[in-house]
């Protein structure tokens, strides 16, 4: 049985083939002329808290630090932006962060407090991002965001203080 295509089907197939060819050509030309910058909006991740990275940080710092990584990946939604024309930004944008906290090395009592207050610390991150729009977060420096969250977390601690916050992941999902 031989399949016969109508004139409309032939024209439609030709248009689809032409569109695919144009898309591929534009992509190749853009990448070849280096006008396309894949990943240009990606941020440099803070170092993973591997023993080697902790050792490198300790060489640069006066006080030795350890890493608390018990928070894992935190997902939350930013505050809605009522002035946004994009429907997704009008309801908020999903942000995914994987923070790790630097604290004084060998302070096991403070480590236990961090582990006990893991949910409180996670809620500080969630609340911070949920009360700000995507545009507010993007217009604020990452260091300022980290310092504001650091202050809020340290207010919750009674047995010690966190010295620094690092983000392995800090991604807006659209």
Coordinates of C-alpha atoms in Angstrom, one line a residue:
X1 CA 0.0 0.0 0.0
X2 CA 1.5 3.2 -1.1
X3 CA 0.8 6.4 0.9
X4 CA -0.2 9.4 -1.2
X5 CA 0.4 12.8 0.2
X6 CA -1.8 15.7 -0.7
X7 CA -0.4 19.0 -1.9
X8 CA -1.1 20.6 1.4
X9 CA 0.9 17.9 3.3
X10 CA 3.8 18.3 0.9
X11 CA 3.8 22.1 1.4
X12 CA 3.6 21.7 5.2
X13 CA 6.5 19.2 5.2
X14 CA 8.6 21.5 3.1
X15 CA 7.9 24.5 5.4
X16 CA 8.8 22.5 8.5
X17 CA 12.0 21.3 6.8
X18 CA 12.9 24.8 5.8
X19 CA 12.3 26.2 9.4
X20 CA 14.5 23.4 10.9
X21 CA 17.2 24.3 8.4
X22 CA 17.0 28.0 9.2
X23 CA 17.2 27.4 12.9
X24 CA 20.2 25.1 12.6
X25 CA 22.0 27.5 10.3
X26 CA 21.4 30.5 12.6
X27 CA 22.6 28.5 15.6
X28 CA 25.8 27.4 13.9
X29 CA 26.5 30.9 12.6
X30 CA 25.9 32.5 16.0
X31 CA 28.2 30.0 17.8
X32 CA 30.8 30.2 15.0
X33 CA 31.0 34.0 15.1
X34 CA 31.0 33.8 19.0
X35 CA 28.2 36.2 19.2
X36 CA 26.2 33.6 21.1
X37 CA 27.4 33.3 24.7
X38 CA 25.9 30.1 26.2
X39 CA 25.6 30.3 29.9
X40 CA 26.5 34.0 30.1
X41 CA 24.0 34.6 32.9
X42 CA 25.3 31.7 35.0
X43 CA 27.1 32.7 38.3
X44 CA 30.3 31.1 39.5
X45 CA 29.4 28.6 42.2
X46 CA 31.0 29.0 45.6
X47 CA 33.4 26.2 46.3
X48 CA 31.9 22.8 47.3
X49 CA 32.6 22.1 50.9
X50 CA 35.1 19.3 50.2
X51 CA 37.9 18.8 52.6
X52 CA 40.3 20.2 50.1
X53 CA 38.2 23.4 49.6
X54 CA 37.8 23.8 53.4
X55 CA 41.6 23.5 53.7
X56 CA 42.0 26.1 51.0
X57 CA 39.6 28.5 52.7
X58 CA 41.4 27.9 56.0
X59 CA 44.7 28.9 54.4
X60 CA 43.1 32.3 53.5
X61 CA 41.4 32.8 56.8
X62 CA 42.8 33.5 60.2
X63 CA 40.3 31.3 62.0
X64 CA 39.9 27.7 60.9
X65 CA 36.4 26.8 59.7
X66 CA 34.2 23.8 59.2
X67 CA 31.3 23.4 56.9
X68 CA 27.7 22.6 57.9
X69 CA 26.0 21.1 54.8
X70 CA 22.9 19.6 56.6
X71 CA 20.5 22.0 55.0
X72 CA 20.6 20.3 51.6
X73 CA 18.8 21.9 48.6
X74 CA 16.1 24.5 49.5
X75 CA 13.4 25.4 47.0
X76 CA 11.1 28.3 47.4
X77 CA 9.0 30.9 45.5
X78 CA 9.9 34.5 45.3
X79 CA 7.3 37.2 46.1
X80 CA 5.0 38.0 43.2
X81 CA 5.9 41.1 41.1
X82 CA 2.6 42.9 40.5
X83 CA 4.2 45.3 38.0
X84 CA 5.5 42.4 35.8
X85 CA 4.0 41.9 32.5
X86 CA 5.1 38.2 32.4
X87 CA 2.5 36.0 34.0
X88 CA 5.0 33.8 35.7
X89 CA 6.7 36.7 37.5
X90 CA 3.3 37.9 38.6
X91 CA 2.9 34.8 40.7
X92 CA 6.6 34.4 41.7
X93 CA 9.6 32.6 40.5
X94 CA 11.0 29.3 41.8
X95 CA 14.5 29.7 43.3
X96 CA 16.7 26.8 44.1
X97 CA 19.6 27.2 46.5
X98 CA 22.0 24.8 48.1
X99 CA 23.7 26.7 51.0
X100 CA 26.4 25.6 53.3
X101 CA 27.4 27.4 56.4
X102 CA 30.9 28.1 57.7
X103 CA 31.4 27.8 61.5
X104 CA 34.5 27.6 63.8
X105 CA 36.3 24.3 63.3
X106 CA 36.1 21.9 66.3
X107 CA 33.0 23.6 67.8
X108 CA 31.0 20.4 68.2
X109 CA 28.5 22.1 70.6
X110 CA 27.7 24.7 67.9
X111 CA 27.5 22.0 65.3
X112 CA 24.8 20.2 67.3
X113 CA 22.9 23.4 67.7
X114 CA 23.0 23.9 63.9
X115 CA 21.7 20.3 63.4
X116 CA 19.0 20.9 66.0
X117 CA 17.9 24.2 64.4
X118 CA 18.1 23.0 60.8
X119 CA 14.4 23.6 60.1
X120 CA 14.7 27.1 61.6
X121 CA 17.7 27.9 59.5
X122 CA 15.9 26.6 56.4
X123 CA 12.9 28.8 57.1
X124 CA 15.1 31.8 57.3
X125 CA 16.3 31.2 53.8
X126 CA 12.7 30.4 52.6
X127 CA 11.3 33.6 54.3
X128 CA 14.1 35.8 52.9
X129 CA 13.5 34.7 49.3
X130 CA 9.7 34.6 49.6
X131 CA 9.5 38.3 50.7
X132 CA 11.5 39.6 47.8
X133 CA 10.7 39.6 44.0
X134 CA 13.0 38.1 41.5
X135 CA 14.0 41.6 40.2
X136 CA 14.8 42.7 43.8
X137 CA 17.0 39.6 44.3
X138 CA 18.7 40.1 40.9
X139 CA 19.4 43.8 41.6
X140 CA 21.0 43.0 45.0
X141 CA 24.5 41.7 45.2
X142 CA 25.0 38.1 46.3
X143 CA 27.3 39.3 49.1
X144 CA 24.5 41.6 50.5
X145 CA 22.0 38.7 50.3
X146 CA 24.4 36.4 52.2
X147 CA 25.1 39.0 54.8
X148 CA 21.4 39.7 55.5
X149 CA 20.6 36.0 55.8
X150 CA 23.7 35.5 58.0
X151 CA 22.5 38.2 60.4
X152 CA 19.1 36.6 60.6
X153 CA 20.5 33.1 61.2
X154 CA 22.9 34.4 63.9
X155 CA 20.0 36.0 65.7
X156 CA 18.6 32.5 66.1
X157 CA 21.8 31.0 67.5
X158 CA 22.8 31.0 71.1
X159 CA 25.9 28.8 71.3
X160 CA 28.0 30.4 68.5
X161 CA 27.9 32.3 65.3
X162 CA 28.1 31.4 61.6
X163 CA 31.0 33.1 60.0
X164 CA 30.0 32.9 56.3
X165 CA 27.3 31.5 54.0
X166 CA 28.2 29.9 50.6
X167 CA 25.9 28.9 47.8
X168 CA 26.7 25.8 45.8
X169 CA 23.5 26.4 43.8
X170 CA 21.6 29.7 43.4
X171 CA 19.3 29.2 40.4
X172 CA 16.1 30.9 39.3
X173 CA 13.8 28.4 37.4
X174 CA 11.6 29.8 34.8

